[in-house]
PDB file of C-alpha atoms in Angstrom:
ATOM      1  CA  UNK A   1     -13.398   4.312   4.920  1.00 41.00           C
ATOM      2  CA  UNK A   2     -14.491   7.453   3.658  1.00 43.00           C
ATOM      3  CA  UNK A   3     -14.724   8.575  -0.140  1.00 43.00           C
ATOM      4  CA  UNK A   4     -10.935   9.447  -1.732  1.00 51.00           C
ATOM      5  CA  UNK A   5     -10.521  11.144  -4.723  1.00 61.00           C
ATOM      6  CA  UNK A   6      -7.511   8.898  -4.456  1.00 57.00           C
ATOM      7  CA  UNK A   7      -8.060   6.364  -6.443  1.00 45.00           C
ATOM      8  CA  UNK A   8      -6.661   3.932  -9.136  1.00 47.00           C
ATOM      9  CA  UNK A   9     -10.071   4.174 -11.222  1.00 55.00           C
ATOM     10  CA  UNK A  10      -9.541   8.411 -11.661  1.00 56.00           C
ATOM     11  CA  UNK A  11      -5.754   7.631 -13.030  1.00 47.00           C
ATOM     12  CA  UNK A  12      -6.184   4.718 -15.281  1.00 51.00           C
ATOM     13  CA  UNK A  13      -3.767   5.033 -18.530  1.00 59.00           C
ATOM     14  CA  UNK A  14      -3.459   2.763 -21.957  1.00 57.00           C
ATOM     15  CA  UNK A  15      -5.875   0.823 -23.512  1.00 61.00           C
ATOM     16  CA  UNK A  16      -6.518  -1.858 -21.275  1.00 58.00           C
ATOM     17  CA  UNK A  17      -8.780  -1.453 -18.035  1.00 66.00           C
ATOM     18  CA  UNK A  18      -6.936  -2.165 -14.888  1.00 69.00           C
ATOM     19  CA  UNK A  19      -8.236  -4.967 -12.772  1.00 74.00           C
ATOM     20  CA  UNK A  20      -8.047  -4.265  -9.034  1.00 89.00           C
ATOM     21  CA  UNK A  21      -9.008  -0.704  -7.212  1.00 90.00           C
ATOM     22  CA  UNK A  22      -7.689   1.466  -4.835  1.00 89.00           C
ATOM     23  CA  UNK A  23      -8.703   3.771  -2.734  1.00 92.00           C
ATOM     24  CA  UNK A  24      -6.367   5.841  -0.679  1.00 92.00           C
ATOM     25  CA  UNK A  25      -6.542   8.393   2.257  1.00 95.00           C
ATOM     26  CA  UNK A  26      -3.276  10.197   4.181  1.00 94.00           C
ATOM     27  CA  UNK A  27      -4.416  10.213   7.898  1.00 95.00           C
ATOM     28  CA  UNK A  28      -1.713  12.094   9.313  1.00 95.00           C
ATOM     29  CA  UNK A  29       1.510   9.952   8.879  1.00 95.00           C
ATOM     30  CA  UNK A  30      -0.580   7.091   8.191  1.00 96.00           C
ATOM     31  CA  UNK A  31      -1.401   6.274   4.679  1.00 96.00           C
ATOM     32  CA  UNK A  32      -4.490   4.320   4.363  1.00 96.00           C
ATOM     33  CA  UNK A  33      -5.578   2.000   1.723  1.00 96.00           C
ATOM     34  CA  UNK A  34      -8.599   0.132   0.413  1.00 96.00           C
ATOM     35  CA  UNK A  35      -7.856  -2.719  -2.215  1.00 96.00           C
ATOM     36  CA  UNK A  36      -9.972  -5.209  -4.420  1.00 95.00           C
ATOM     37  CA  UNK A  37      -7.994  -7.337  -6.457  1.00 95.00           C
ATOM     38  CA  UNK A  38      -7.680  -9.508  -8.360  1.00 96.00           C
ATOM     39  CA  UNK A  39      -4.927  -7.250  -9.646  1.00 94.00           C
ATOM     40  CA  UNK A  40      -3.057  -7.117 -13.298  1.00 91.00           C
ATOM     41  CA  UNK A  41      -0.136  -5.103 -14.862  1.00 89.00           C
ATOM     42  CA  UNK A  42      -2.167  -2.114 -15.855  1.00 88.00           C
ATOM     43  CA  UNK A  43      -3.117  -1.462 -12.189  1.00 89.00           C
ATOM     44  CA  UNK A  44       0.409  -1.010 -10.856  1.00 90.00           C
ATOM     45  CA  UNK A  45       0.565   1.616 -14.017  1.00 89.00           C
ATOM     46  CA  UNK A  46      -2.594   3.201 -11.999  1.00 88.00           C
ATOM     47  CA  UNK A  47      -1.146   2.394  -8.866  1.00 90.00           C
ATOM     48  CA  UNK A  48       1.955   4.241  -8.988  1.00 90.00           C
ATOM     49  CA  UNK A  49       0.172   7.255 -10.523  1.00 88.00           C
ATOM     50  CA  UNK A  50      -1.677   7.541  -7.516  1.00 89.00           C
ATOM     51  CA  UNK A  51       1.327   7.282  -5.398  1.00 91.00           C
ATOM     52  CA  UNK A  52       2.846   9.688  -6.815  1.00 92.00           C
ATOM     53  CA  UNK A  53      -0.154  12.280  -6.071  1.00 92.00           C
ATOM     54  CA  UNK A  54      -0.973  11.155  -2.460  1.00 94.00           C
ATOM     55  CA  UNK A  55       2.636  10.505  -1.284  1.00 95.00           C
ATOM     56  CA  UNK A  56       3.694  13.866  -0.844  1.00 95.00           C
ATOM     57  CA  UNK A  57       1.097  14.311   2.209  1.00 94.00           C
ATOM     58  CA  UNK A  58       2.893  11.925   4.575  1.00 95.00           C
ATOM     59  CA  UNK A  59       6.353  12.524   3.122  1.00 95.00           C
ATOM     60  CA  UNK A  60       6.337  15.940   5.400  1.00 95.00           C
ATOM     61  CA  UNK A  61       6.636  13.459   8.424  1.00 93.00           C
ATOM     62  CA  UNK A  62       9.994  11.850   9.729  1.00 91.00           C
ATOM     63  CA  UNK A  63       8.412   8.709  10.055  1.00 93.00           C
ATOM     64  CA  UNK A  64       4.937   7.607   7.838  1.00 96.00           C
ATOM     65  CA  UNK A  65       3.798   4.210   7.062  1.00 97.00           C
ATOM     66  CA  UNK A  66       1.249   2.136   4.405  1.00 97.00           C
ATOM     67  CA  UNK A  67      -1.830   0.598   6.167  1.00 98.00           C
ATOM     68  CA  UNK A  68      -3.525  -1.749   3.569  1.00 98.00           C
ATOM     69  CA  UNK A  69      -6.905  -3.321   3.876  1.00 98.00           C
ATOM     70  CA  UNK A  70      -7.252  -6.235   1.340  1.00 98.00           C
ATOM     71  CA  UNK A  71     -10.728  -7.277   0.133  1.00 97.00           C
ATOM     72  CA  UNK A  72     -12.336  -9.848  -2.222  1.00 96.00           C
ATOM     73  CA  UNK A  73      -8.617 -11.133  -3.126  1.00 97.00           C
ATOM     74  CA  UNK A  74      -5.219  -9.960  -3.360  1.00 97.00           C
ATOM     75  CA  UNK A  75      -3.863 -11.787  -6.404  1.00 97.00           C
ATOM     76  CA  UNK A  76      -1.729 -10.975  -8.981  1.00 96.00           C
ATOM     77  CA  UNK A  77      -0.237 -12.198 -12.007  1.00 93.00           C
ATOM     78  CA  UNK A  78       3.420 -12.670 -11.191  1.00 96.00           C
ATOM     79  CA  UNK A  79       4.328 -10.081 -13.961  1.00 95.00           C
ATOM     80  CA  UNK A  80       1.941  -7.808 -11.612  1.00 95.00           C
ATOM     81  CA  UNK A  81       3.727  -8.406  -8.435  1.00 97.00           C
ATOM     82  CA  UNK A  82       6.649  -7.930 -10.493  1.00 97.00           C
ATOM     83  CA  UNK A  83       6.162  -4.389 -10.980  1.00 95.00           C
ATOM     84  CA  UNK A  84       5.258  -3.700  -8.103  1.00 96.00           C
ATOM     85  CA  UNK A  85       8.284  -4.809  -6.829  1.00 97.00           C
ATOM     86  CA  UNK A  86      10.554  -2.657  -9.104  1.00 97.00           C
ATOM     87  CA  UNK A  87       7.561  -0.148  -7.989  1.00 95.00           C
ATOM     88  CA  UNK A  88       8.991  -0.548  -4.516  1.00 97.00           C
ATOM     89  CA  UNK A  89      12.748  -1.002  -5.361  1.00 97.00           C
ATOM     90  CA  UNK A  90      12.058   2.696  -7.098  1.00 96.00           C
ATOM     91  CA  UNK A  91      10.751   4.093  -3.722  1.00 96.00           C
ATOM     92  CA  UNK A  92      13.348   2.749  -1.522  1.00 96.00           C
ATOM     93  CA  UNK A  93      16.171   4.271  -3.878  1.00 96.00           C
ATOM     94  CA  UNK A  94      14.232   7.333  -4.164  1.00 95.00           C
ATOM     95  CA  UNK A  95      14.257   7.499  -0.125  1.00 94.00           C
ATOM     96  CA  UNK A  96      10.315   7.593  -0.347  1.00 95.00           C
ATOM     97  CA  UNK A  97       9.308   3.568   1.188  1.00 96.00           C
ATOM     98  CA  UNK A  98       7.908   3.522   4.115  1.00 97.00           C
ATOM     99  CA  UNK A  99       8.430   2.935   7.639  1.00 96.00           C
ATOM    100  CA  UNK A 100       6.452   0.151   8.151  1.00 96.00           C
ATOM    101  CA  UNK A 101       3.623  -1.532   6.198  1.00 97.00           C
ATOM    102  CA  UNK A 102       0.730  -3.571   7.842  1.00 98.00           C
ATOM    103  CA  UNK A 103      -1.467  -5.483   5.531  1.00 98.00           C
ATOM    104  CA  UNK A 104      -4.771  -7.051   6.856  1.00 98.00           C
ATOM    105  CA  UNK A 105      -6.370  -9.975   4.808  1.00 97.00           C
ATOM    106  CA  UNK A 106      -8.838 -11.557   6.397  1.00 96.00           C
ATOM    107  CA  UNK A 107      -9.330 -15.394   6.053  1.00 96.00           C
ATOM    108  CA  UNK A 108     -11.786 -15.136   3.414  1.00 97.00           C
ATOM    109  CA  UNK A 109      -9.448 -12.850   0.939  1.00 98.00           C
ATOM    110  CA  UNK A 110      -8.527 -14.635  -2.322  1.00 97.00           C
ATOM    111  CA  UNK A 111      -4.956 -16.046  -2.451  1.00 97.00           C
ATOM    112  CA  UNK A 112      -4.405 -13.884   1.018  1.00 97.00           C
ATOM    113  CA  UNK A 113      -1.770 -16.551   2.353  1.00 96.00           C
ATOM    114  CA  UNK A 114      -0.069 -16.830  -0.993  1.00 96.00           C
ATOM    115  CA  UNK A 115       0.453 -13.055  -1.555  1.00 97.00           C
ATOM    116  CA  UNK A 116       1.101 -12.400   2.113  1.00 97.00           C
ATOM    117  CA  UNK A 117       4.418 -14.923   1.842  1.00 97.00           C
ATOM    118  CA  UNK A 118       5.295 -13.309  -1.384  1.00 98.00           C
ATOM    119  CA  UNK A 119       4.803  -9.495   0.382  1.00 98.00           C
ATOM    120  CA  UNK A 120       7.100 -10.606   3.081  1.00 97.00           C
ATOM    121  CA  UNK A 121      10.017 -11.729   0.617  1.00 97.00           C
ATOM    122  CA  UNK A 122       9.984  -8.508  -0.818  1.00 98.00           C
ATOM    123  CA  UNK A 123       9.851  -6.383   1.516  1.00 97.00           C
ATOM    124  CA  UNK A 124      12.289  -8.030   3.807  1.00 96.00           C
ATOM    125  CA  UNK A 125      15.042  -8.431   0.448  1.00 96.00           C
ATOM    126  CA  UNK A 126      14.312  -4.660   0.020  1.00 96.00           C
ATOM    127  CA  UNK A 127      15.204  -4.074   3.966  1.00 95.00           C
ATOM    128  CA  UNK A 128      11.853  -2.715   5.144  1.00 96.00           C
ATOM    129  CA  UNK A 129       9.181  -3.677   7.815  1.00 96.00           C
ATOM    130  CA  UNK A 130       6.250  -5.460   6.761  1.00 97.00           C
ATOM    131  CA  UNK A 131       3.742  -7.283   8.832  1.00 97.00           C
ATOM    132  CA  UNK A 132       0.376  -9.534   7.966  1.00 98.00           C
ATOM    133  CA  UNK A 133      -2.472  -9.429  10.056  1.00 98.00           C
ATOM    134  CA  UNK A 134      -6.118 -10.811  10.122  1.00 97.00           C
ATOM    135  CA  UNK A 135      -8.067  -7.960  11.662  1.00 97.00           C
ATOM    136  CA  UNK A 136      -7.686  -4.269  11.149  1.00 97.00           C
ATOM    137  CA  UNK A 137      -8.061  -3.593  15.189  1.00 97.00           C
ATOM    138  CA  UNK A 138      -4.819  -5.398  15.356  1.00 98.00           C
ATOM    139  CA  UNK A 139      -3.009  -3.713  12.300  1.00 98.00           C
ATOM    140  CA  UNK A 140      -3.635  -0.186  13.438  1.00 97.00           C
ATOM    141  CA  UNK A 141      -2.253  -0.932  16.757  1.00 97.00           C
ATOM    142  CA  UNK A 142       0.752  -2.322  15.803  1.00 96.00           C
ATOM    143  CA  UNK A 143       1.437   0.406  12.967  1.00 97.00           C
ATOM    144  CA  UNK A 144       0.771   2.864  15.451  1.00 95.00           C
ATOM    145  CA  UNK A 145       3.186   1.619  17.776  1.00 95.00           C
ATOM    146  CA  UNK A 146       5.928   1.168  15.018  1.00 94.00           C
ATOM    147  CA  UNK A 147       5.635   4.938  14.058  1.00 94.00           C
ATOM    148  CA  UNK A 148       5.820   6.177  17.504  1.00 91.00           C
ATOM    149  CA  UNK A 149       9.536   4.298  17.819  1.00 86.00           C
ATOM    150  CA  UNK A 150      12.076   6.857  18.128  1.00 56.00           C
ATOM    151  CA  UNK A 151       9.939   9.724  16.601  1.00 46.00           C
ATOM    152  CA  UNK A 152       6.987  11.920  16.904  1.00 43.00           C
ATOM    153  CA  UNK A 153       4.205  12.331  14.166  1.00 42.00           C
ATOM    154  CA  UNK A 154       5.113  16.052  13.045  1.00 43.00           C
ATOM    155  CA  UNK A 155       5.702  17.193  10.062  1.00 45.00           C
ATOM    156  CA  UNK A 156       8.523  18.238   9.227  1.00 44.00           C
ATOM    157  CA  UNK A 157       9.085  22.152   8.398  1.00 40.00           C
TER     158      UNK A 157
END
């Protein structure tokens, strides 16, 4: 992945350091993320500050989705995932979740099979499409073809 000036390190707030990083690119109607966790509660404070400058790039399309590489480990503290649920709850209210989602932990990511159960509770109690896979090749392909269902990648004008 290239450089982003989307990241969670630029729009840290409080006094605590988050733990975790993320790097984030819009690729057309494809949003693209890079994460290292472990994470904690003052990420998702970074987190959704950088969702809230990147999003409006793929919100011009009809259809966009989340493609999320996981490195090193994807844990969180359960009051983490917490608020990143009520992060997403916020977004599918606001009419701003997307499409689809495809994660890709490898085998050797930290608490990968934990947090991928925990991803697909969530997202399937908040109604939207989620997917775990092992290899990015895999994840793209399938995003891809979930995007291309019933709409065209143009923004909207």
């Amino acid at each position: 992945m290239q450089h982003s000036d989307y990241n969670t390190q630029n729009l840290a707030q409080g006094k605590f350091r988050p733990h975790g990083y993320v790097e984030a690119i819009a690729d057309g109607n494809l949003l693209r993320h890079q994460a290292w966790g472990p994470f904690n509660d003052e990420f998702i404070t970074a987190f959704s500050a950088l969702q809230e400058k990147i999003l409006p790039q793929v919100l011009v399309f009809p259809r966009w989705g989340d493609l999320v590489v996981f490195h090193r480990s994807a844990l969180a503290a359960r009051s983490t995932f917490d608020a990143f649920a009520a992060h997403m709850q916020q977004r599918v209210q606001q009419g701003r979740a997307p499409h689809a989602t495809a994660l890709v932990m490898a085998p050797e990511v930290e608490g990968g099979s934990i947090m991928s159960a925990l991803f697909a509770k969530l997202y399937q109690e908040l109604g939207l499409v989620l997917q775990t896979f092992d290899d990015l090749v895999t994840a793209e392909q399938w995003i891809r073809d979930q995007l291309a269902q019933g709409a065209v990648a143009q923004p909207l004008v």
